[in-house]
Every structure is written in C-alpha cells, then in structure tokens.
Amino acid sequence: MLGRFGKDAGSLVGLEIASDAVRILQVQQRNRRWRVVGSAQEPLHSPLGDDWRGESGLVVAALQRAYRRSGVRQRRVALALSANQVICKLCHLPGERDGAEMEVQLLADAERLFPFPLEDLAL
C-alpha cells in the first residue's frame, strides 16, 4: 500500500466511511518519522444508520468533497468500515484443487451465504 516512487513514496491513505461522516487522511514516512500530508472530514447531511446502500449518492458526494479538500492525490487507499457494514463468512476449501476449481466452489458458496447479487460482493 505504501507508494514506492515519486512524491508519494512512503505514504499511506486511510479512508473511513462512518454513519455521520467520511474521513480521509494521508500520512508519509520520512527519516523514520510519520507526518500528516493531507486530511479532510466531510459530514453526511443525514445520518446513514446501519444500511446506507439506498443512500449511496450521499456517500459518493461526501467522498468527492473530502478527496478534493484533502489534497490527496493517491487513488489506492486503506478503507475502514464499521463492523455492522461488513459481513464476513468463513469458507473451507480443499487445498488440492487448482485455482479455477476453487473459484467455482467459492462463487457457489457465496451465492448460498450472502443475500445479495454476486456482483455487489468483494471476494
């Protein structure tokens, strides 16, 4: 995640999407010391609660405002979501299968385990 070349070498961008705001922070390491390079916090105009899939336009607008205000230029970020926004499921797959067989099995399990379309999942 740390940049390797150019002015962003040694930097990391963190992004938090909370129920009340979007926060972005870029830190950079130089000479074994970390410093804040850019940051912004954009409030969401109405609290999102537990399910903000229907309010994605509010989140996108807040993300765009925070990105512009922060001065961050990297596009790769470490993303933080609240625990109630994430679903984790454990799947046991046999190790002797090749990559294609494991992918087929994982997709079949995902259809059974998650109540959303597969294209909405990050597997």
mmCIF file of N, CA and C in Angstrom:
data_model
loop_
_atom_site.group_PDB
_atom_site.id
_atom_site.type_symbol
_atom_site.label_atom_id
_atom_site.label_comp_id
_atom_site.label_asym_id
_atom_site.label_seq_id
_atom_site.Cartn_x
_atom_site.Cartn_y
_atom_site.Cartn_z
ATOM 1 N N MET A 1 0.809 -1.186 0.000
ATOM 2 C CA MET A 1 0.000 0.000 0.000
ATOM 3 C C MET A 1 0.858 1.258 0.000
ATOM 4 N N LEU A 2 2.058 1.173 0.542
ATOM 5 C CA LEU A 2 2.911 2.347 0.561
ATOM 6 C C LEU A 2 3.398 2.642 -0.842
ATOM 7 N N GLY A 3 3.360 3.927 -1.231
ATOM 8 C CA GLY A 3 3.858 4.324 -2.534
ATOM 9 C C GLY A 3 5.355 4.068 -2.620
ATOM 10 N N ARG A 4 5.858 3.731 -3.790
ATOM 11 C CA ARG A 4 7.270 3.399 -3.918
ATOM 12 C C ARG A 4 8.052 4.446 -4.693
ATOM 13 N N PHE A 5 7.421 5.203 -5.550
ATOM 14 C CA PHE A 5 8.133 6.141 -6.401
ATOM 15 C C PHE A 5 7.481 7.514 -6.333
ATOM 16 N N GLY A 6 8.237 8.529 -6.707
ATOM 17 C CA GLY A 6 7.692 9.871 -6.817
ATOM 18 C C GLY A 6 7.432 10.524 -5.480
ATOM 19 N N LYS A 7 6.638 11.587 -5.526
ATOM 20 C CA LYS A 7 6.403 12.369 -4.306
ATOM 21 C C LYS A 7 5.556 11.624 -3.280
ATOM 22 N N ASP A 8 4.858 10.563 -3.682
ATOM 23 C CA ASP A 8 4.043 9.790 -2.746
ATOM 24 C C ASP A 8 4.786 8.590 -2.173
ATOM 25 N N ALA A 9 6.103 8.511 -2.387
ATOM 26 C CA ALA A 9 6.875 7.385 -1.859
ATOM 27 C C ALA A 9 6.763 7.356 -0.343
ATOM 28 N N GLY A 10 6.477 6.184 0.199
ATOM 29 C CA GLY A 10 6.373 6.030 1.642
ATOM 30 C C GLY A 10 5.107 6.579 2.241
ATOM 31 N N SER A 11 4.075 6.799 1.450
ATOM 32 C CA SER A 11 2.842 7.370 2.000
ATOM 33 C C SER A 11 1.715 6.343 2.015
ATOM 34 N N LEU A 12 0.734 6.609 2.850
ATOM 35 C CA LEU A 12 -0.423 5.736 3.006
ATOM 36 C C LEU A 12 -1.660 6.609 3.168
ATOM 37 N N VAL A 13 -2.739 6.223 2.499
ATOM 38 C CA VAL A 13 -4.006 6.952 2.601
ATOM 39 C C VAL A 13 -5.026 6.057 3.288
ATOM 40 N N GLY A 14 -5.675 6.596 4.309
ATOM 41 C CA GLY A 14 -6.739 5.891 5.005
ATOM 42 C C GLY A 14 -8.063 6.587 4.763
ATOM 43 N N LEU A 15 -9.110 5.815 4.573
ATOM 44 C CA LEU A 15 -10.443 6.350 4.323
ATOM 45 C C LEU A 15 -11.419 5.661 5.257
ATOM 46 N N GLU A 16 -12.199 6.441 5.985
ATOM 47 C CA GLU A 16 -13.215 5.893 6.881
ATOM 48 C C GLU A 16 -14.584 6.375 6.430
ATOM 49 N N ILE A 17 -15.504 5.445 6.273
ATOM 50 C CA ILE A 17 -16.894 5.781 5.982
ATOM 51 C C ILE A 17 -17.690 5.410 7.224
ATOM 52 N N ALA A 18 -18.123 6.414 7.965
ATOM 53 C CA ALA A 18 -18.891 6.213 9.190
ATOM 54 C C ALA A 18 -20.333 6.631 8.941
ATOM 55 N N SER A 19 -21.193 6.439 9.921
ATOM 56 C CA SER A 19 -22.607 6.773 9.736
ATOM 57 C C SER A 19 -22.838 8.274 9.683
ATOM 58 N N ASP A 20 -21.906 9.075 10.216
ATOM 59 C CA ASP A 20 -22.107 10.521 10.270
ATOM 60 C C ASP A 20 -21.169 11.320 9.381
ATOM 61 N N ALA A 21 -20.071 10.713 8.890
ATOM 62 C CA ALA A 21 -19.087 11.473 8.122
ATOM 63 C C ALA A 21 -18.174 10.546 7.331
ATOM 64 N N VAL A 22 -17.484 11.151 6.371
ATOM 65 C CA VAL A 22 -16.427 10.491 5.617
ATOM 66 C C VAL A 22 -15.129 11.189 5.993
ATOM 67 N N ARG A 23 -14.109 10.399 6.344
ATOM 68 C CA ARG A 23 -12.827 10.965 6.752
ATOM 69 C C ARG A 23 -11.720 10.373 5.887
ATOM 70 N N ILE A 24 -10.779 11.229 5.480
ATOM 71 C CA ILE A 24 -9.650 10.779 4.675
ATOM 72 C C ILE A 24 -8.378 11.386 5.265
ATOM 73 N N LEU A 25 -7.307 10.585 5.288
ATOM 74 C CA LEU A 25 -6.048 11.021 5.881
ATOM 75 C C LEU A 25 -4.898 10.398 5.107
ATOM 76 N N GLN A 26 -3.922 11.223 4.741
ATOM 77 C CA GLN A 26 -2.713 10.712 4.106
ATOM 78 C C GLN A 26 -1.539 11.006 5.021
ATOM 79 N N VAL A 27 -0.767 9.973 5.320
ATOM 80 C CA VAL A 27 0.453 10.128 6.110
ATOM 81 C C VAL A 27 1.634 9.700 5.255
ATOM 82 N N GLN A 28 2.798 10.270 5.570
ATOM 83 C CA GLN A 28 4.005 9.968 4.810
ATOM 84 C C GLN A 28 5.145 9.721 5.781
ATOM 85 N N GLN A 29 5.966 8.733 5.468
ATOM 86 C CA GLN A 29 7.106 8.407 6.313
ATOM 87 C C GLN A 29 8.383 8.902 5.661
ATOM 88 N N ARG A 30 9.129 9.686 6.434
ATOM 89 C CA ARG A 30 10.446 10.150 6.006
ATOM 90 C C ARG A 30 11.360 10.123 7.214
ATOM 91 N N ASN A 31 12.544 9.585 7.032
ATOM 92 C CA ASN A 31 13.526 9.514 8.120
ATOM 93 C C ASN A 31 12.932 8.883 9.374
ATOM 94 N N ARG A 32 12.188 7.800 9.192
ATOM 95 C CA ARG A 32 11.571 7.043 10.295
ATOM 96 C C ARG A 32 10.551 7.844 11.092
ATOM 97 N N ARG A 33 10.050 8.909 10.549
ATOM 98 C CA ARG A 33 9.014 9.713 11.211
ATOM 99 C C ARG A 33 7.823 9.834 10.273
ATOM 100 N N TRP A 34 6.632 9.820 10.864
ATOM 101 C CA TRP A 34 5.397 9.948 10.101
ATOM 102 C C TRP A 34 4.872 11.365 10.241
ATOM 103 N N ARG A 35 4.322 11.897 9.146
ATOM 104 C CA ARG A 35 3.675 13.210 9.209
ATOM 105 C C ARG A 35 2.412 13.182 8.360
ATOM 106 N N VAL A 36 1.462 14.002 8.757
ATOM 107 C CA VAL A 36 0.202 14.108 8.014
ATOM 108 C C VAL A 36 0.440 14.987 6.796
ATOM 109 N N VAL A 37 0.113 14.467 5.619
ATOM 110 C CA VAL A 37 0.281 15.193 4.365
ATOM 111 C C VAL A 37 -1.020 15.874 3.958
ATOM 112 N N GLY A 38 -2.145 15.213 4.173
ATOM 113 C CA GLY A 38 -3.440 15.778 3.821
ATOM 114 C C GLY A 38 -4.541 15.090 4.598
ATOM 115 N N SER A 39 -5.595 15.836 4.880
ATOM 116 C CA SER A 39 -6.730 15.239 5.592
ATOM 117 C C SER A 39 -7.981 16.062 5.343
ATOM 118 N N ALA A 40 -9.119 15.419 5.530
ATOM 119 C CA ALA A 40 -10.411 16.107 5.427
ATOM 120 C C ALA A 40 -11.474 15.248 6.089
ATOM 121 N N GLN A 41 -12.488 15.921 6.575
ATOM 122 C CA GLN A 41 -13.671 15.249 7.112
ATOM 123 C C GLN A 41 -14.883 15.931 6.510
ATOM 124 N N GLU A 42 -15.742 15.143 5.913
ATOM 125 C CA GLU A 42 -16.966 15.674 5.315
ATOM 126 C C GLU A 42 -18.166 15.044 6.000
ATOM 127 N N PRO A 43 -19.003 15.864 6.615
ATOM 128 C CA PRO A 43 -20.194 15.302 7.259
ATOM 129 C C PRO A 43 -21.192 14.812 6.212
ATOM 130 N N LEU A 44 -21.914 13.786 6.580
ATOM 131 C CA LEU A 44 -23.021 13.326 5.748
ATOM 132 C C LEU A 44 -24.242 14.114 6.192
ATOM 133 N N HIS A 45 -24.973 14.665 5.263
ATOM 134 C CA HIS A 45 -26.047 15.601 5.593
ATOM 135 C C HIS A 45 -27.182 14.976 6.379
ATOM 136 N N SER A 46 -27.309 13.668 6.310
ATOM 137 C CA SER A 46 -28.258 12.975 7.176
ATOM 138 C C SER A 46 -27.587 11.684 7.626
ATOM 139 N N PRO A 47 -27.669 11.357 8.919
ATOM 140 C CA PRO A 47 -27.016 10.133 9.403
ATOM 141 C C PRO A 47 -27.515 8.913 8.638
ATOM 142 N N LEU A 48 -26.601 8.014 8.313
ATOM 143 C CA LEU A 48 -26.938 6.888 7.453
ATOM 144 C C LEU A 48 -27.514 5.694 8.189
ATOM 145 N N GLY A 49 -27.195 5.530 9.444
ATOM 146 C CA GLY A 49 -27.676 4.361 10.168
ATOM 147 C C GLY A 49 -26.956 3.108 9.716
ATOM 148 N N ASP A 50 -27.609 1.966 9.877
ATOM 149 C CA ASP A 50 -26.966 0.692 9.585
ATOM 150 C C ASP A 50 -26.953 0.321 8.111
ATOM 151 N N ASP A 51 -27.899 0.787 7.340
ATOM 152 C CA ASP A 51 -27.996 0.372 5.945
ATOM 153 C C ASP A 51 -28.004 1.597 5.052
ATOM 154 N N TRP A 52 -26.856 1.901 4.428
ATOM 155 C CA TRP A 52 -26.781 3.090 3.582
ATOM 156 C C TRP A 52 -26.670 2.752 2.106
ATOM 157 N N ARG A 53 -27.014 1.515 1.740
ATOM 158 C CA ARG A 53 -26.977 1.170 0.313
ATOM 159 C C ARG A 53 -27.935 2.041 -0.493
ATOM 160 N N GLY A 54 -29.076 2.390 0.068
ATOM 161 C CA GLY A 54 -30.033 3.240 -0.630
ATOM 162 C C GLY A 54 -29.618 4.697 -0.678
ATOM 163 N N GLU A 55 -28.630 5.061 0.130
ATOM 164 C CA GLU A 55 -28.151 6.443 0.202
ATOM 165 C C GLU A 55 -26.750 6.575 -0.388
ATOM 166 N N SER A 56 -26.411 5.748 -1.357
ATOM 167 C CA SER A 56 -25.048 5.760 -1.891
ATOM 168 C C SER A 56 -24.680 7.098 -2.519
ATOM 169 N N GLY A 57 -25.650 7.834 -3.036
ATOM 170 C CA GLY A 57 -25.367 9.150 -3.611
ATOM 171 C C GLY A 57 -24.802 10.117 -2.583
ATOM 172 N N LEU A 58 -25.324 10.065 -1.342
ATOM 173 C CA LEU A 58 -24.792 10.911 -0.269
ATOM 174 C C LEU A 58 -23.347 10.557 0.043
ATOM 175 N N VAL A 59 -23.054 9.267 0.082
ATOM 176 C CA VAL A 59 -21.697 8.813 0.389
ATOM 177 C C VAL A 59 -20.744 9.224 -0.726
ATOM 178 N N VAL A 60 -21.137 9.029 -1.971
ATOM 179 C CA VAL A 60 -20.291 9.397 -3.108
ATOM 180 C C VAL A 60 -20.006 10.893 -3.099
ATOM 181 N N ALA A 61 -21.017 11.713 -2.870
ATOM 182 C CA ALA A 61 -20.816 13.166 -2.834
ATOM 183 C C ALA A 61 -19.867 13.560 -1.710
ATOM 184 N N ALA A 62 -20.024 12.965 -0.535
ATOM 185 C CA ALA A 62 -19.131 13.268 0.591
ATOM 186 C C ALA A 62 -17.706 12.805 0.293
ATOM 187 N N LEU A 63 -17.556 11.646 -0.338
ATOM 188 C CA LEU A 63 -16.227 11.167 -0.725
ATOM 189 C C LEU A 63 -15.550 12.123 -1.700
ATOM 190 N N GLN A 64 -16.298 12.591 -2.677
ATOM 191 C CA GLN A 64 -15.729 13.518 -3.653
ATOM 192 C C GLN A 64 -15.303 14.824 -2.994
ATOM 193 N N ARG A 65 -16.137 15.349 -2.096
ATOM 194 C CA ARG A 65 -15.777 16.591 -1.394
ATOM 195 C C ARG A 65 -14.537 16.390 -0.527
ATOM 196 N N ALA A 66 -14.490 15.285 0.204
ATOM 197 C CA ALA A 66 -13.340 15.014 1.080
ATOM 198 C C ALA A 66 -12.064 14.843 0.262
ATOM 199 N N TYR A 67 -12.154 14.147 -0.849
ATOM 200 C CA TYR A 67 -10.977 13.933 -1.699
ATOM 201 C C TYR A 67 -10.445 15.267 -2.216
ATOM 202 N N ARG A 68 -11.336 16.135 -2.687
ATOM 203 C CA ARG A 68 -10.908 17.447 -3.184
ATOM 204 C C ARG A 68 -10.283 18.292 -2.079
ATOM 205 N N ARG A 69 -10.921 18.330 -0.914
ATOM 206 C CA ARG A 69 -10.439 19.167 0.189
ATOM 207 C C ARG A 69 -9.137 18.664 0.803
ATOM 208 N N SER A 70 -8.913 17.359 0.778
ATOM 209 C CA SER A 70 -7.753 16.790 1.469
ATOM 210 C C SER A 70 -6.432 17.068 0.763
ATOM 211 N N GLY A 71 -6.471 17.257 -0.539
ATOM 212 C CA GLY A 71 -5.235 17.410 -1.294
ATOM 213 C C GLY A 71 -4.568 16.080 -1.616
ATOM 214 N N VAL A 72 -5.187 14.981 -1.253
ATOM 215 C CA VAL A 72 -4.653 13.647 -1.519
ATOM 216 C C VAL A 72 -4.714 13.387 -3.021
ATOM 217 N N ARG A 73 -3.652 12.815 -3.559
ATOM 218 C CA ARG A 73 -3.637 12.513 -4.986
ATOM 219 C C ARG A 73 -3.566 11.017 -5.266
ATOM 220 N N GLN A 74 -3.261 10.223 -4.267
ATOM 221 C CA GLN A 74 -3.237 8.778 -4.461
ATOM 222 C C GLN A 74 -4.655 8.269 -4.653
ATOM 223 N N ARG A 75 -4.776 7.201 -5.408
ATOM 224 C CA ARG A 75 -6.094 6.609 -5.626
ATOM 225 C C ARG A 75 -6.249 5.290 -4.884
ATOM 226 N N ARG A 76 -5.169 4.716 -4.380
ATOM 227 C CA ARG A 76 -5.237 3.472 -3.603
ATOM 228 C C ARG A 76 -5.308 3.840 -2.134
ATOM 229 N N VAL A 77 -6.279 3.274 -1.434
ATOM 230 C CA VAL A 77 -6.491 3.622 -0.029
ATOM 231 C C VAL A 77 -6.722 2.372 0.811
ATOM 232 N N ALA A 78 -6.513 2.524 2.111
ATOM 233 C CA ALA A 78 -6.932 1.516 3.085
ATOM 234 C C ALA A 78 -8.296 1.972 3.578
ATOM 235 N N LEU A 79 -9.303 1.134 3.459
ATOM 236 C CA LEU A 79 -10.684 1.509 3.751
ATOM 237 C C LEU A 79 -11.125 0.966 5.102
ATOM 238 N N ALA A 80 -11.778 1.812 5.882
ATOM 239 C CA ALA A 80 -12.333 1.399 7.176
ATOM 240 C C ALA A 80 -13.847 1.541 7.128
ATOM 241 N N LEU A 81 -14.535 0.480 7.483
ATOM 242 C CA LEU A 81 -15.989 0.478 7.596
ATOM 243 C C LEU A 81 -16.350 0.005 8.993
ATOM 244 N N SER A 82 -17.486 0.441 9.487
ATOM 245 C CA SER A 82 -17.923 -0.047 10.792
ATOM 246 C C SER A 82 -18.295 -1.526 10.674
ATOM 247 N N ALA A 83 -18.199 -2.233 11.782
ATOM 248 C CA ALA A 83 -18.429 -3.680 11.777
ATOM 249 C C ALA A 83 -19.821 -4.050 11.281
ATOM 250 N N ASN A 84 -20.814 -3.198 11.527
ATOM 251 C CA ASN A 84 -22.166 -3.533 11.077
ATOM 252 C C ASN A 84 -22.354 -3.302 9.576
ATOM 253 N N GLN A 85 -21.341 -2.802 8.882
ATOM 254 C CA GLN A 85 -21.409 -2.615 7.434
ATOM 255 C C GLN A 85 -20.715 -3.744 6.669
ATOM 256 N N VAL A 86 -20.122 -4.689 7.396
ATOM 257 C CA VAL A 86 -19.319 -5.736 6.777
ATOM 258 C C VAL A 86 -19.859 -7.105 7.180
ATOM 259 N N ILE A 87 -19.908 -8.012 6.227
ATOM 260 C CA ILE A 87 -20.280 -9.397 6.508
ATOM 261 C C ILE A 87 -19.071 -10.259 6.167
ATOM 262 N N CYS A 88 -18.628 -11.042 7.116
ATOM 263 C CA CYS A 88 -17.514 -11.977 6.898
ATOM 264 C C CYS A 88 -18.034 -13.393 7.074
ATOM 265 N N LYS A 89 -17.711 -14.242 6.145
ATOM 266 C CA LYS A 89 -18.085 -15.656 6.213
ATOM 267 C C LYS A 89 -16.833 -16.488 5.975
ATOM 268 N N LEU A 90 -16.706 -17.570 6.699
ATOM 269 C CA LEU A 90 -15.568 -18.467 6.564
ATOM 270 C C LEU A 90 -15.960 -19.631 5.664
ATOM 271 N N CYS A 91 -15.169 -19.869 4.631
ATOM 272 C CA CYS A 91 -15.405 -20.981 3.713
ATOM 273 C C CYS A 91 -14.198 -21.909 3.770
ATOM 274 N N HIS A 92 -14.443 -23.181 3.934
ATOM 275 C CA HIS A 92 -13.374 -24.177 3.931
ATOM 276 C C HIS A 92 -13.298 -24.784 2.538
ATOM 277 N N LEU A 93 -12.133 -24.656 1.915
ATOM 278 C CA LEU A 93 -11.916 -25.196 0.578
ATOM 279 C C LEU A 93 -10.767 -26.193 0.634
ATOM 280 N N PRO A 94 -10.895 -27.320 -0.059
ATOM 281 C CA PRO A 94 -9.789 -28.280 -0.075
ATOM 282 C C PRO A 94 -8.577 -27.698 -0.803
ATOM 283 N N GLY A 95 -7.403 -27.896 -0.230
ATOM 284 C CA GLY A 95 -6.183 -27.323 -0.780
ATOM 285 C C GLY A 95 -5.686 -27.971 -2.055
ATOM 286 N N GLU A 96 -6.152 -29.174 -2.360
ATOM 287 C CA GLU A 96 -5.632 -29.876 -3.538
ATOM 288 C C GLU A 96 -6.285 -29.424 -4.846
ATOM 289 N N ARG A 97 -7.264 -28.560 -4.786
ATOM 290 C CA ARG A 97 -7.912 -28.069 -6.014
ATOM 291 C C ARG A 97 -7.072 -26.967 -6.652
ATOM 292 N N ASP A 98 -7.196 -26.840 -7.979
ATOM 293 C CA ASP A 98 -6.485 -25.743 -8.642
ATOM 294 C C ASP A 98 -7.299 -24.451 -8.515
ATOM 295 N N GLY A 99 -6.735 -23.350 -8.963
ATOM 296 C CA GLY A 99 -7.353 -22.036 -8.798
ATOM 297 C C GLY A 99 -8.738 -21.921 -9.405
ATOM 298 N N ALA A 100 -8.939 -22.485 -10.597
ATOM 299 C CA ALA A 100 -10.237 -22.386 -11.267
ATOM 300 C C ALA A 100 -11.316 -23.158 -10.503
ATOM 301 N N GLU A 101 -10.974 -24.352 -10.013
ATOM 302 C CA GLU A 101 -11.946 -25.142 -9.248
ATOM 303 C C GLU A 101 -12.304 -24.454 -7.933
ATOM 304 N N MET A 102 -11.295 -23.860 -7.292
ATOM 305 C CA MET A 102 -11.559 -23.150 -6.033
ATOM 306 C C MET A 102 -12.463 -21.941 -6.266
ATOM 307 N N GLU A 103 -12.243 -21.249 -7.386
ATOM 308 C CA GLU A 103 -13.074 -20.088 -7.696
ATOM 309 C C GLU A 103 -14.525 -20.499 -7.910
ATOM 310 N N VAL A 104 -14.754 -21.589 -8.636
ATOM 311 C CA VAL A 104 -16.108 -22.087 -8.866
ATOM 312 C C VAL A 104 -16.772 -22.434 -7.539
ATOM 313 N N GLN A 105 -16.047 -23.133 -6.671
ATOM 314 C CA GLN A 105 -16.591 -23.508 -5.364
ATOM 315 C C GLN A 105 -16.894 -22.275 -4.512
ATOM 316 N N LEU A 106 -15.981 -21.299 -4.518
ATOM 317 C CA LEU A 106 -16.180 -20.084 -3.731
ATOM 318 C C LEU A 106 -17.403 -19.300 -4.214
ATOM 319 N N LEU A 107 -17.580 -19.192 -5.517
ATOM 320 C CA LEU A 107 -18.745 -18.483 -6.055
ATOM 321 C C LEU A 107 -20.042 -19.208 -5.714
ATOM 322 N N ALA A 108 -20.025 -20.533 -5.763
ATOM 323 C CA ALA A 108 -21.220 -21.302 -5.393
ATOM 324 C C ALA A 108 -21.549 -21.093 -3.918
ATOM 325 N N ASP A 109 -20.529 -21.106 -3.059
ATOM 326 C CA ASP A 109 -20.755 -20.858 -1.632
ATOM 327 C C ASP A 109 -21.258 -19.439 -1.395
ATOM 328 N N ALA A 110 -20.717 -18.477 -2.130
ATOM 329 C CA ALA A 110 -21.117 -17.078 -1.954
ATOM 330 C C ALA A 110 -22.590 -16.882 -2.300
ATOM 331 N N GLU A 111 -23.061 -17.533 -3.354
ATOM 332 C CA GLU A 111 -24.480 -17.425 -3.716
ATOM 333 C C GLU A 111 -25.374 -17.934 -2.597
ATOM 334 N N ARG A 112 -24.913 -18.945 -1.895
ATOM 335 C CA ARG A 112 -25.690 -19.541 -0.813
ATOM 336 C C ARG A 112 -25.584 -18.719 0.481
ATOM 337 N N LEU A 113 -24.422 -18.133 0.759
ATOM 338 C CA LEU A 113 -24.165 -17.490 2.046
ATOM 339 C C LEU A 113 -24.595 -16.028 2.131
ATOM 340 N N PHE A 114 -24.588 -15.319 1.009
ATOM 341 C CA PHE A 114 -24.832 -13.876 1.049
ATOM 342 C C PHE A 114 -26.153 -13.519 0.386
ATOM 343 N N PRO A 115 -26.898 -12.610 1.007
ATOM 344 C CA PRO A 115 -28.221 -12.257 0.476
ATOM 345 C C PRO A 115 -28.191 -11.148 -0.574
ATOM 346 N N PHE A 116 -27.103 -11.038 -1.353
ATOM 347 C CA PHE A 116 -27.007 -10.012 -2.391
ATOM 348 C C PHE A 116 -26.538 -10.644 -3.688
ATOM 349 N N PRO A 117 -26.670 -9.905 -4.780
ATOM 350 C CA PRO A 117 -26.105 -10.385 -6.043
ATOM 351 C C PRO A 117 -24.577 -10.486 -5.933
ATOM 352 N N LEU A 118 -23.979 -11.447 -6.610
ATOM 353 C CA LEU A 118 -22.530 -11.647 -6.543
ATOM 354 C C LEU A 118 -21.746 -10.427 -7.001
ATOM 355 N N GLU A 119 -22.283 -9.671 -7.951
ATOM 356 C CA GLU A 119 -21.544 -8.501 -8.440
ATOM 357 C C GLU A 119 -21.429 -7.395 -7.390
ATOM 358 N N ASP A 120 -22.200 -7.471 -6.313
ATOM 359 C CA ASP A 120 -22.107 -6.491 -5.228
ATOM 360 C C ASP A 120 -21.106 -6.899 -4.153
ATOM 361 N N LEU A 121 -20.476 -8.060 -4.296
ATOM 362 C CA LEU A 121 -19.563 -8.572 -3.276
ATOM 363 C C LEU A 121 -18.111 -8.330 -3.648
ATOM 364 N N ALA A 122 -17.270 -8.169 -2.644
ATOM 365 C CA ALA A 122 -15.817 -8.150 -2.819
ATOM 366 C C ALA A 122 -15.297 -9.447 -2.230
ATOM 367 N N LEU A 123 -14.952 -10.371 -3.088
ATOM 368 C CA LEU A 123 -14.488 -11.689 -2.626
ATOM 369 C C LEU A 123 -12.983 -11.767 -2.697
#
